[in-house]
mmCIF file of C-alpha atoms in Angstrom:
data_model
loop_
_atom_site.group_PDB
_atom_site.id
_atom_site.type_symbol
_atom_site.label_atom_id
_atom_site.label_comp_id
_atom_site.label_asym_id
_atom_site.label_seq_id
_atom_site.Cartn_x
_atom_site.Cartn_y
_atom_site.Cartn_z
ATOM 1 C CA UNK A 33 31.054 -3.662 23.473
ATOM 2 C CA UNK A 34 27.906 -3.913 25.834
ATOM 3 C CA UNK A 35 27.353 -0.128 25.582
ATOM 4 C CA UNK A 36 27.627 -0.764 22.078
ATOM 5 C CA UNK A 37 24.849 -3.171 22.743
ATOM 6 C CA UNK A 38 22.919 -1.230 24.649
ATOM 7 C CA UNK A 39 23.006 1.086 22.058
ATOM 8 C CA UNK A 40 21.683 -0.535 19.096
ATOM 9 C CA UNK A 41 18.404 -1.614 22.035
ATOM 10 C CA UNK A 42 17.233 1.893 21.755
ATOM 11 C CA UNK A 43 14.987 2.757 18.998
ATOM 12 C CA UNK A 44 15.399 6.287 17.567
ATOM 13 C CA UNK A 45 12.006 7.354 17.756
ATOM 14 C CA UNK A 46 12.007 10.421 16.167
ATOM 15 C CA UNK A 47 13.832 8.992 13.111
ATOM 16 C CA UNK A 48 11.521 6.160 13.027
ATOM 17 C CA UNK A 49 8.620 8.604 12.852
ATOM 18 C CA UNK A 50 10.152 11.095 10.404
ATOM 19 C CA UNK A 51 11.121 7.793 7.677
ATOM 20 C CA UNK A 52 7.665 6.850 7.945
ATOM 21 C CA UNK A 53 6.341 10.794 7.149
ATOM 22 C CA UNK A 54 8.521 10.519 4.065
ATOM 23 C CA UNK A 55 6.781 7.311 2.900
ATOM 24 C CA UNK A 56 3.523 8.810 3.694
ATOM 25 C CA UNK A 57 4.363 11.332 1.004
ATOM 26 C CA UNK A 58 6.094 9.055 -1.436
ATOM 27 C CA UNK A 59 2.921 6.890 -1.457
ATOM 28 C CA UNK A 60 0.863 9.858 -1.581
ATOM 29 C CA UNK A 61 2.393 10.783 -4.823
ATOM 30 C CA UNK A 62 1.588 7.191 -6.220
ATOM 31 C CA UNK A 63 -1.779 7.242 -4.960
ATOM 32 C CA UNK A 64 -2.415 10.393 -7.035
ATOM 33 C CA UNK A 65 -2.348 7.904 -10.255
ATOM 34 C CA UNK A 66 -5.348 5.895 -9.201
ATOM 35 C CA UNK A 67 -6.877 9.034 -8.084
ATOM 36 C CA UNK A 68 -6.474 10.037 -11.900
ATOM 37 C CA UNK A 69 -8.698 7.145 -13.031
ATOM 38 C CA UNK A 70 -12.279 8.472 -13.110
ATOM 39 C CA UNK A 71 -10.807 12.300 -14.223
ATOM 40 C CA UNK A 72 -8.722 10.261 -17.191
ATOM 41 C CA UNK A 73 -11.738 8.155 -17.947
ATOM 42 C CA UNK A 74 -14.206 10.872 -18.237
ATOM 43 C CA UNK A 75 -11.155 13.351 -20.279
ATOM 44 C CA UNK A 76 -9.250 11.107 -21.990
ATOM 45 C CA UNK A 77 -11.939 8.851 -22.969
ATOM 46 C CA UNK A 78 -9.399 6.083 -21.861
ATOM 47 C CA UNK A 79 -10.728 1.949 -21.563
ATOM 48 C CA UNK A 80 -10.018 -0.047 -18.836
ATOM 49 C CA UNK A 81 -7.271 -1.454 -20.127
ATOM 50 C CA UNK A 82 -5.364 1.611 -21.029
ATOM 51 C CA UNK A 83 -5.627 2.587 -17.433
ATOM 52 C CA UNK A 84 -4.614 -1.168 -16.122
ATOM 53 C CA UNK A 85 -1.517 0.001 -18.091
ATOM 54 C CA UNK A 86 -0.867 3.342 -16.396
ATOM 55 C CA UNK A 87 -0.690 1.547 -13.238
ATOM 56 C CA UNK A 88 1.196 -1.019 -14.745
ATOM 57 C CA UNK A 89 3.860 1.140 -15.970
ATOM 58 C CA UNK A 90 3.704 2.792 -12.376
ATOM 59 C CA UNK A 91 4.517 -0.674 -10.474
ATOM 60 C CA UNK A 92 6.307 -2.792 -12.595
ATOM 61 C CA UNK A 93 9.267 0.093 -13.026
ATOM 62 C CA UNK A 94 8.908 0.260 -9.180
ATOM 63 C CA UNK A 95 8.568 -3.776 -8.898
ATOM 64 C CA UNK A 96 11.646 -4.606 -11.279
ATOM 65 C CA UNK A 97 14.305 -2.079 -9.581
ATOM 66 C CA UNK A 98 13.462 -2.544 -5.808
ATOM 67 C CA UNK A 99 15.201 -5.983 -5.208
ATOM 68 C CA UNK A 100 18.250 -4.549 -7.397
ATOM 69 C CA UNK A 101 18.760 -0.956 -5.127
ATOM 70 C CA UNK A 102 18.364 -3.311 -1.916
ATOM 71 C CA UNK A 103 21.179 -5.709 -3.525
ATOM 72 C CA UNK A 104 23.288 -2.997 -4.504
ATOM 73 C CA UNK A 105 22.565 -1.119 -1.009
ATOM 74 C CA UNK A 106 22.898 -4.183 1.587
ATOM 75 C CA UNK A 107 26.371 -4.253 -0.305
ATOM 76 C CA UNK A 108 27.115 -0.463 -0.614
ATOM 77 C CA UNK A 109 24.224 1.790 1.281
ATOM 78 C CA UNK A 110 23.516 4.831 -0.548
ATOM 79 C CA UNK A 111 22.250 7.324 2.640
ATOM 80 C CA UNK A 112 21.330 10.287 0.093
ATOM 81 C CA UNK A 113 19.511 8.160 -2.479
ATOM 82 C CA UNK A 114 16.569 8.652 -0.772
ATOM 83 C CA UNK A 115 16.413 12.677 -1.720
ATOM 84 C CA UNK A 116 17.595 11.546 -5.015
ATOM 85 C CA UNK A 117 14.501 9.417 -5.382
ATOM 86 C CA UNK A 118 12.377 12.063 -4.183
ATOM 87 C CA UNK A 119 13.596 13.882 -6.868
ATOM 88 C CA UNK A 120 12.533 11.682 -9.444
ATOM 89 C CA UNK A 121 8.719 11.948 -8.142
ATOM 90 C CA UNK A 122 8.841 15.368 -8.347
ATOM 91 C CA UNK A 123 9.514 15.281 -11.899
ATOM 92 C CA UNK A 124 6.922 12.837 -12.729
ATOM 93 C CA UNK A 125 4.083 14.962 -10.953
ATOM 94 C CA UNK A 126 5.075 17.351 -13.426
ATOM 95 C CA UNK A 127 4.869 15.716 -15.875
ATOM 96 C CA UNK A 128 1.670 14.293 -14.644
ATOM 97 C CA UNK A 129 -0.290 17.671 -14.093
ATOM 98 C CA UNK A 130 0.843 18.999 -17.587
ATOM 99 C CA UNK A 131 0.822 15.746 -19.911
ATOM 100 C CA UNK A 132 -1.838 16.090 -22.784
ATOM 101 C CA UNK A 133 -1.457 12.907 -24.139
ATOM 102 C CA UNK A 134 -1.491 9.247 -23.030
ATOM 103 C CA UNK A 135 2.124 8.605 -24.017
ATOM 104 C CA UNK A 136 3.083 10.896 -21.851
ATOM 105 C CA UNK A 137 0.913 10.337 -19.015
ATOM 106 C CA UNK A 138 3.129 6.789 -19.343
ATOM 107 C CA UNK A 139 6.386 8.402 -19.080
ATOM 108 C CA UNK A 140 5.776 10.245 -15.962
ATOM 109 C CA UNK A 141 4.442 6.922 -14.056
ATOM 110 C CA UNK A 142 7.947 5.314 -14.618
ATOM 111 C CA UNK A 143 9.529 8.123 -12.854
ATOM 112 C CA UNK A 144 7.389 8.122 -10.080
ATOM 113 C CA UNK A 145 8.015 4.409 -10.418
ATOM 114 C CA UNK A 146 11.319 5.178 -10.149
ATOM 115 C CA UNK A 147 11.021 6.956 -7.287
ATOM 116 C CA UNK A 148 9.399 4.685 -5.148
ATOM 117 C CA UNK A 149 12.170 1.762 -6.293
ATOM 118 C CA UNK A 150 14.561 3.904 -4.590
ATOM 119 C CA UNK A 151 12.665 5.058 -1.612
ATOM 120 C CA UNK A 152 11.621 1.737 -0.281
ATOM 121 C CA UNK A 153 14.626 -0.379 0.284
ATOM 122 C CA UNK A 154 16.646 2.587 2.159
ATOM 123 C CA UNK A 155 13.463 3.759 3.622
ATOM 124 C CA UNK A 156 12.854 0.243 4.948
ATOM 125 C CA UNK A 157 16.921 0.136 6.331
ATOM 126 C CA UNK A 158 16.537 3.749 7.920
ATOM 127 C CA UNK A 159 13.846 1.937 9.785
ATOM 128 C CA UNK A 160 15.665 -0.827 10.481
ATOM 129 C CA UNK A 161 18.465 1.018 11.995
ATOM 130 C CA UNK A 162 16.210 3.069 14.020
ATOM 131 C CA UNK A 163 14.507 0.516 15.518
ATOM 132 C CA UNK A 164 16.546 -0.742 18.071
ATOM 133 C CA UNK A 165 14.856 -3.951 19.937
ATOM 134 C CA UNK A 166 11.000 -2.468 18.780
ATOM 135 C CA UNK A 167 11.130 -4.593 14.894
ATOM 136 C CA UNK A 168 8.122 -4.968 14.906
ATOM 137 C CA UNK A 169 6.960 -1.318 15.537
ATOM 138 C CA UNK A 170 9.017 0.137 13.936
ATOM 139 C CA UNK A 171 8.441 -1.474 10.562
ATOM 140 C CA UNK A 172 4.799 -1.031 11.433
ATOM 141 C CA UNK A 173 5.221 3.064 11.338
ATOM 142 C CA UNK A 174 7.457 2.743 8.687
ATOM 143 C CA UNK A 175 4.555 1.056 6.504
ATOM 144 C CA UNK A 176 1.473 2.539 8.054
ATOM 145 C CA UNK A 177 3.124 5.665 6.831
ATOM 146 C CA UNK A 178 2.854 4.210 2.757
ATOM 147 C CA UNK A 179 -0.131 2.597 3.569
ATOM 148 C CA UNK A 180 -1.858 6.231 5.024
ATOM 149 C CA UNK A 181 -0.453 7.603 1.842
ATOM 150 C CA UNK A 182 -2.335 5.079 -0.504
ATOM 151 C CA UNK A 183 -5.529 5.558 1.648
ATOM 152 C CA UNK A 184 -5.392 9.293 0.463
ATOM 153 C CA UNK A 185 -6.100 7.880 -2.767
ATOM 154 C CA UNK A 186 -10.026 8.206 -3.158
ATOM 155 C CA UNK A 187 -10.159 11.983 -0.907
ATOM 156 C CA UNK A 188 -7.308 13.032 -3.316
ATOM 157 C CA UNK A 189 -9.850 12.017 -6.221
ATOM 158 C CA UNK A 190 -12.964 13.423 -4.536
ATOM 159 C CA UNK A 191 -11.876 16.930 -3.052
ATOM 160 C CA UNK A 192 -9.029 17.610 -5.425
ATOM 161 C CA UNK A 193 -9.149 15.691 -9.213
ATOM 162 C CA UNK A 194 -12.815 15.884 -9.664
ATOM 163 C CA UNK A 195 -13.006 19.597 -8.831
ATOM 164 C CA UNK A 196 -9.789 20.777 -10.529
ATOM 165 C CA UNK A 197 -9.051 18.200 -13.358
ATOM 166 C CA UNK A 198 -5.777 16.730 -14.430
ATOM 167 C CA UNK A 199 -3.757 19.986 -13.041
ATOM 168 C CA UNK A 200 -5.060 19.433 -9.841
ATOM 169 C CA UNK A 201 -2.382 16.914 -9.333
ATOM 170 C CA UNK A 202 0.707 20.092 -9.477
ATOM 171 C CA UNK A 203 -0.701 20.435 -5.943
ATOM 172 C CA UNK A 204 1.372 17.165 -4.917
ATOM 173 C CA UNK A 205 4.634 19.040 -6.478
ATOM 174 C CA UNK A 206 4.286 20.561 -2.464
ATOM 175 C CA UNK A 207 4.166 17.108 -1.269
ATOM 176 C CA UNK A 208 7.606 16.440 -3.362
ATOM 177 C CA UNK A 209 9.471 19.545 -1.763
ATOM 178 C CA UNK A 210 8.604 18.699 1.668
ATOM 179 C CA UNK A 211 10.031 15.152 1.208
ATOM 180 C CA UNK A 212 13.022 15.881 -0.422
ATOM 181 C CA UNK A 213 13.916 18.343 2.884
ATOM 182 C CA UNK A 214 12.442 15.969 5.371
ATOM 183 C CA UNK A 215 14.740 12.849 3.344
ATOM 184 C CA UNK A 216 17.723 14.891 3.191
ATOM 185 C CA UNK A 217 17.561 15.567 7.456
ATOM 186 C CA UNK A 218 17.543 11.820 7.389
ATOM 187 C CA UNK A 219 20.287 10.847 5.157
ATOM 188 C CA UNK A 220 22.460 12.970 7.095
ATOM 189 C CA UNK A 221 21.501 10.676 10.193
ATOM 190 C CA UNK A 222 21.821 7.788 8.058
ATOM 191 C CA UNK A 223 25.291 8.447 6.671
ATOM 192 C CA UNK A 224 26.404 9.324 10.273
ATOM 193 C CA UNK A 225 25.160 5.799 11.739
ATOM 194 C CA UNK A 226 27.358 4.433 9.037
ATOM 195 C CA UNK A 227 30.050 6.278 9.872
ATOM 196 C CA UNK A 228 29.961 5.310 13.489
ATOM 197 C CA UNK A 229 29.484 1.202 12.726
ATOM 198 C CA UNK A 230 32.989 1.745 10.784
ATOM 199 C CA UNK A 231 34.592 3.117 13.524
ATOM 200 C CA UNK A 232 33.502 0.849 15.998
ATOM 201 C CA UNK A 233 34.150 -2.109 13.482
ATOM 202 C CA UNK A 234 30.662 -3.532 13.256
ATOM 203 C CA UNK A 235 27.576 -3.954 11.447
ATOM 204 C CA UNK A 236 24.286 -3.870 12.549
ATOM 205 C CA UNK A 237 22.232 -7.544 12.132
ATOM 206 C CA UNK A 238 18.789 -8.799 12.443
ATOM 207 C CA UNK A 239 18.658 -11.288 15.447
ATOM 208 C CA UNK A 240 15.958 -13.970 13.664
ATOM 209 C CA UNK A 241 12.976 -15.764 15.472
ATOM 210 C CA UNK A 242 13.071 -18.141 13.071
ATOM 211 C CA UNK A 243 14.833 -21.981 13.770
ATOM 212 C CA UNK A 244 17.828 -22.781 11.921
ATOM 213 C CA UNK A 245 16.891 -23.549 8.130
ATOM 214 C CA UNK A 246 18.260 -25.247 5.510
ATOM 215 C CA UNK A 247 18.556 -22.992 2.049
ATOM 216 C CA UNK A 248 15.841 -25.567 0.593
ATOM 217 C CA UNK A 249 13.759 -24.519 3.494
ATOM 218 C CA UNK A 250 14.115 -20.844 3.630
ATOM 219 C CA UNK A 251 13.560 -20.822 -0.421
ATOM 220 C CA UNK A 252 10.255 -22.415 -0.214
ATOM 221 C CA UNK A 253 9.055 -20.557 2.395
ATOM 222 C CA UNK A 254 10.044 -17.296 0.744
ATOM 223 C CA UNK A 255 8.412 -18.909 -2.086
ATOM 224 C CA UNK A 256 4.751 -18.819 0.136
ATOM 225 C CA UNK A 257 5.481 -15.734 0.814
ATOM 226 C CA UNK A 258 5.330 -14.438 -2.684
ATOM 227 C CA UNK A 259 2.121 -16.094 -2.847
ATOM 228 C CA UNK A 260 0.832 -14.755 0.141
ATOM 229 C CA UNK A 261 2.302 -11.489 -1.177
ATOM 230 C CA UNK A 262 0.451 -12.118 -4.535
ATOM 231 C CA UNK A 263 -3.003 -12.933 -3.417
ATOM 232 C CA UNK A 264 -3.172 -9.753 -1.303
ATOM 233 C CA UNK A 265 -1.631 -7.114 -3.538
ATOM 234 C CA UNK A 266 -4.244 -8.462 -6.599
ATOM 235 C CA UNK A 267 -7.265 -7.751 -4.409
ATOM 236 C CA UNK A 268 -6.373 -4.377 -2.798
ATOM 237 C CA UNK A 269 -4.740 -3.216 -6.624
ATOM 238 C CA UNK A 270 -8.485 -4.300 -7.707
ATOM 239 C CA UNK A 271 -10.188 -2.110 -4.605
ATOM 240 C CA UNK A 272 -7.717 1.079 -5.038
ATOM 241 C CA UNK A 273 -8.119 1.010 -8.902
ATOM 242 C CA UNK A 274 -11.288 -0.497 -10.339
ATOM 243 C CA UNK A 275 -14.030 -0.920 -7.067
ATOM 244 C CA UNK A 276 -14.856 2.347 -8.044
ATOM 245 C CA UNK A 277 -16.479 1.384 -11.476
ATOM 246 C CA UNK A 278 -18.201 -1.116 -9.447
ATOM 247 C CA UNK A 279 -19.963 0.925 -7.340
ATOM 248 C CA UNK A 280 -20.615 3.751 -9.691
ATOM 249 C CA UNK A 281 -21.849 0.853 -12.263
ATOM 250 C CA UNK A 282 -23.927 -1.234 -9.805
ATOM 251 C CA UNK A 283 -25.265 0.919 -6.639
ATOM 252 C CA UNK A 284 -25.815 4.130 -8.677
ATOM 253 C CA UNK A 285 -22.931 6.096 -6.522
ATOM 254 C CA UNK A 286 -21.148 9.262 -7.709
ATOM 255 C CA UNK A 287 -17.457 9.209 -8.077
ATOM 256 C CA UNK A 288 -17.414 11.436 -4.868
ATOM 257 C CA UNK A 289 -19.466 9.025 -2.808
ATOM 258 C CA UNK A 290 -17.997 5.582 -4.347
ATOM 259 C CA UNK A 291 -13.904 7.269 -3.082
ATOM 260 C CA UNK A 292 -15.152 7.756 0.075
ATOM 261 C CA UNK A 293 -16.120 4.613 0.565
ATOM 262 C CA UNK A 294 -12.926 2.775 -0.860
ATOM 263 C CA UNK A 295 -11.474 5.330 1.764
ATOM 264 C CA UNK A 296 -13.094 3.340 4.537
ATOM 265 C CA UNK A 297 -11.311 -0.027 3.045
ATOM 266 C CA UNK A 298 -7.493 1.978 2.533
ATOM 267 C CA UNK A 299 -7.840 3.644 5.849
ATOM 268 C CA UNK A 300 -8.725 0.508 7.884
ATOM 269 C CA UNK A 301 -6.120 -1.056 6.183
ATOM 270 C CA UNK A 302 -3.755 1.490 7.702
ATOM 271 C CA UNK A 303 -4.759 1.004 11.214
ATOM 272 C CA UNK A 304 -4.418 -2.604 10.118
ATOM 273 C CA UNK A 305 -0.296 -2.154 9.576
ATOM 274 C CA UNK A 306 0.157 -0.085 12.205
ATOM 275 C CA UNK A 307 -1.559 -3.024 14.673
ATOM 276 C CA UNK A 308 0.191 -6.103 12.747
ATOM 277 C CA UNK A 309 3.858 -5.521 13.732
ATOM 278 C CA UNK A 310 3.285 -4.945 17.421
ATOM 279 C CA UNK A 311 0.984 -7.907 17.284
ATOM 280 C CA UNK A 312 3.466 -9.851 15.668
ATOM 281 C CA UNK A 313 6.337 -8.979 18.383
ATOM 282 C CA UNK A 314 3.903 -10.593 20.751
ATOM 283 C CA UNK A 315 2.341 -13.480 19.237
ATOM 284 C CA UNK A 316 4.421 -14.417 16.376
ATOM 285 C CA UNK A 317 5.005 -13.376 12.435
ATOM 286 C CA UNK A 318 3.584 -16.541 11.179
ATOM 287 C CA UNK A 319 0.548 -16.359 13.222
ATOM 288 C CA UNK A 320 -0.687 -13.109 12.047
ATOM 289 C CA UNK A 321 0.221 -13.826 8.612
ATOM 290 C CA UNK A 322 -2.149 -16.234 8.995
ATOM 291 C CA UNK A 323 -4.576 -14.253 10.408
ATOM 292 C CA UNK A 324 -4.409 -11.812 8.083
ATOM 293 C CA UNK A 325 -5.621 -14.539 5.273
ATOM 294 C CA UNK A 326 -8.269 -16.777 7.033
ATOM 295 C CA UNK A 327 -10.348 -14.023 8.613
ATOM 296 C CA UNK A 328 -10.903 -11.749 5.157
ATOM 297 C CA UNK A 329 -12.359 -15.109 3.190
ATOM 298 C CA UNK A 330 -15.907 -15.212 3.860
ATOM 299 C CA UNK A 331 -16.426 -11.375 4.085
ATOM 300 C CA UNK A 332 -14.779 -11.034 0.362
ATOM 301 C CA UNK A 333 -16.562 -14.061 -1.019
ATOM 302 C CA UNK A 334 -20.032 -12.043 0.629
ATOM 303 C CA UNK A 335 -18.657 -8.487 -0.733
ATOM 304 C CA UNK A 336 -20.102 -8.461 -4.351
ATOM 305 C CA UNK A 337 -23.445 -9.647 -3.161
ATOM 306 C CA UNK A 338 -24.573 -6.808 -0.592
ATOM 307 C CA UNK A 339 -26.699 -4.004 -0.040
ATOM 308 C CA UNK A 340 -25.249 -1.104 0.385
ATOM 309 C CA UNK A 341 -25.395 -0.508 4.131
ATOM 310 C CA UNK A 342 -23.136 -3.995 4.229
ATOM 311 C CA UNK A 343 -20.148 -3.382 2.085
ATOM 312 C CA UNK A 344 -19.511 -0.776 4.415
ATOM 313 C CA UNK A 345 -19.350 -3.053 7.523
ATOM 314 C CA UNK A 346 -17.734 -5.722 5.449
ATOM 315 C CA UNK A 347 -14.972 -2.863 3.866
ATOM 316 C CA UNK A 348 -14.187 -2.065 7.311
ATOM 317 C CA UNK A 349 -12.724 -5.855 8.450
ATOM 318 C CA UNK A 350 -11.679 -6.536 5.146
ATOM 319 C CA UNK A 351 -9.461 -3.610 5.565
ATOM 320 C CA UNK A 352 -8.511 -3.928 8.511
ATOM 321 C CA UNK A 353 -7.556 -7.895 8.701
ATOM 322 C CA UNK A 354 -6.309 -8.387 4.669
ATOM 323 C CA UNK A 355 -3.147 -4.970 5.966
ATOM 324 C CA UNK A 356 -2.195 -6.638 8.959
ATOM 325 C CA UNK A 357 0.161 -8.633 7.748
ATOM 326 C CA UNK A 358 1.628 -6.034 5.307
ATOM 327 C CA UNK A 359 4.594 -5.101 7.891
ATOM 328 C CA UNK A 360 4.910 -8.538 9.416
ATOM 329 C CA UNK A 361 5.726 -10.430 5.839
ATOM 330 C CA UNK A 362 8.785 -7.833 5.247
ATOM 331 C CA UNK A 363 10.058 -8.684 8.821
ATOM 332 C CA UNK A 364 9.595 -12.113 8.329
ATOM 333 C CA UNK A 365 11.478 -12.325 4.415
ATOM 334 C CA UNK A 366 14.199 -10.179 6.789
ATOM 335 C CA UNK A 367 14.523 -12.596 9.436
ATOM 336 C CA UNK A 368 14.751 -15.255 6.896
ATOM 337 C CA UNK A 369 17.396 -13.936 5.070
ATOM 338 C CA UNK A 370 19.036 -11.687 7.991
ATOM 339 C CA UNK A 371 22.625 -10.931 6.231
ATOM 340 C CA UNK A 372 19.965 -8.975 2.991
ATOM 341 C CA UNK A 373 18.195 -6.470 4.694
ATOM 342 C CA UNK A 374 17.887 -4.008 2.201
ATOM 343 C CA UNK A 375 17.408 -7.384 -0.718
ATOM 344 C CA UNK A 376 14.470 -8.827 1.207
ATOM 345 C CA UNK A 377 12.750 -5.008 1.687
ATOM 346 C CA UNK A 378 13.035 -4.689 -1.897
ATOM 347 C CA UNK A 379 12.059 -8.420 -2.906
ATOM 348 C CA UNK A 380 8.856 -7.955 -0.809
ATOM 349 C CA UNK A 381 7.447 -5.060 -1.229
ATOM 350 C CA UNK A 382 8.649 -4.800 -4.727
ATOM 351 C CA UNK A 383 6.973 -7.494 -5.650
ATOM 352 C CA UNK A 384 4.124 -5.806 -4.024
ATOM 353 C CA UNK A 385 4.096 -3.468 -6.184
ATOM 354 C CA UNK A 386 4.888 -6.048 -9.209
ATOM 355 C CA UNK A 387 1.759 -8.006 -8.445
ATOM 356 C CA UNK A 388 -0.199 -4.912 -8.586
ATOM 357 C CA UNK A 389 0.737 -3.775 -11.682
ATOM 358 C CA UNK A 390 0.094 -7.205 -13.365
ATOM 359 C CA UNK A 391 -2.998 -7.145 -11.403
ATOM 360 C CA UNK A 392 -3.984 -3.800 -12.606
ATOM 361 C CA UNK A 393 -3.830 -5.193 -16.230
ATOM 362 C CA UNK A 394 -5.588 -8.432 -15.917
ATOM 363 C CA UNK A 395 -8.472 -6.465 -14.181
ATOM 364 C CA UNK A 396 -8.694 -3.701 -16.537
ATOM 365 C CA UNK A 397 -8.537 -6.625 -19.254
ATOM 366 C CA UNK A 398 -11.374 -8.729 -17.355
ATOM 367 C CA UNK A 399 -13.568 -5.553 -16.771
ATOM 368 C CA UNK A 400 -13.827 -4.570 -20.601
ATOM 369 C CA UNK A 401 -14.470 -8.199 -21.403
ATOM 370 C CA UNK A 402 -16.502 -10.422 -18.793
ATOM 371 C CA UNK A 403 -18.152 -6.955 -17.158
ATOM 372 C CA UNK A 404 -17.386 -5.168 -13.998
ATOM 373 C CA UNK A 405 -19.640 -7.029 -11.698
ATOM 374 C CA UNK A 406 -18.287 -10.619 -13.024
ATOM 375 C CA UNK A 407 -14.853 -9.542 -12.444
ATOM 376 C CA UNK A 408 -15.529 -8.487 -8.623
ATOM 377 C CA UNK A 409 -16.747 -12.246 -8.386
ATOM 378 C CA UNK A 410 -13.682 -13.170 -9.585
ATOM 379 C CA UNK A 411 -11.342 -11.380 -7.852
ATOM 380 C CA UNK A 412 -13.173 -11.954 -4.277
ATOM 381 C CA UNK A 413 -11.645 -15.377 -4.116
ATOM 382 C CA UNK A 414 -8.362 -14.353 -4.472
ATOM 383 C CA UNK A 415 -7.740 -14.410 -0.437
ATOM 384 C CA UNK A 416 -7.969 -17.776 -0.309
ATOM 385 C CA UNK A 417 -4.792 -18.647 -1.839
ATOM 386 C CA UNK A 418 -3.556 -16.781 1.022
ATOM 387 C CA UNK A 419 -3.960 -20.293 3.614
ATOM 388 C CA UNK A 420 -0.574 -21.447 1.938
ATOM 389 C CA UNK A 421 0.911 -19.222 4.765
ATOM 390 C CA UNK A 422 -0.284 -22.072 7.320
ATOM 391 C CA UNK A 423 2.849 -24.109 5.875
ATOM 392 C CA UNK A 424 5.159 -21.248 6.781
ATOM 393 C CA UNK A 425 7.693 -22.519 9.438
ATOM 394 C CA UNK A 426 7.101 -21.619 12.931
ATOM 395 C CA UNK A 427 8.775 -18.500 14.256
ATOM 396 C CA UNK A 428 9.608 -18.118 18.452
ATOM 397 C CA UNK A 429 9.627 -14.925 20.645
ATOM 398 C CA UNK A 430 13.245 -13.196 20.682
ATOM 399 C CA UNK A 431 15.047 -11.379 23.333
ATOM 400 C CA UNK A 432 16.950 -8.332 22.002
ATOM 401 C CA UNK A 433 19.442 -6.763 23.769
ATOM 402 C CA UNK A 434 18.543 -2.990 25.765
#
């Protein structure tokens, strides 16, 4: 038994990084959607509300199904669901590249949402199984893969979709195909781990850094996490999908110039995600979540009013700090309910998609009715809501077997 504990304490770095790369592929495919918005507005004459509904269709499917997939996989893990999910994304991307009408675009993004819904809970479980004693690091590597994929959206728009148009999305079928191959290999390792656990008659369990809490306290803490995720997701959705129109309308930028500035925000968000997990291992999950919510507040409030040269400086800081807590909120939720790894991953990441979906529609409607600039001012207040993190239960440092 002692030997088995030692085994569980050793991180499996090749799998840890491989699932992070697959998360990069999965979220790169999703990033094609917001990257297409300026192209779709020009080529098909879509309104901001219609663009918001495209984002809604993608994210609401992922949001609603992720907790369901997580719940099912907690009861019966599904190793080969990973490549099957990527196959769904492959179908969606093919449809997106060829869709001549608005309704066909909506159907295509639903396939992408389904693929994402399957990938995220199972991918998070693989990250947990490979983590050993490096829980925060493993989750950060996994999540930074996803956030790096999302960060590619502006570059995809500027260098692929603007020159090639809608059909340029077909290039990303190669990404989906490589993802299917890699996930098949990871699934074989995943299945082997499950077989070894069954033979040794033990399950991997997550050691919690939180004190013993009542069901009511756990419920309140989860509700607070949901509020934090709501504030963060609404804000990031605005920056990813709609901030480009603010830069074009109020600063006279081209699509390419605006997308490169948004890339800075998303790239620093990916860096923040990478740092967040190890920081949380050292200084506590709650402290990192509070830091992530508090620091961006004055910067976000200033952003709509500053000159061009200051935009990049503010976006560097906002992007880094606001995404510092991305992987940490997942781990914190899993430690609140350590017996439900997949469910908590599905709930937290799924909620992020859901809030992004609703946020896209709300922001799109606001931009159509009150204007782009006024909408940016309203959205700048969202991080203030994240200060509810101050009411989260305090966690402590834990030592895992190694």
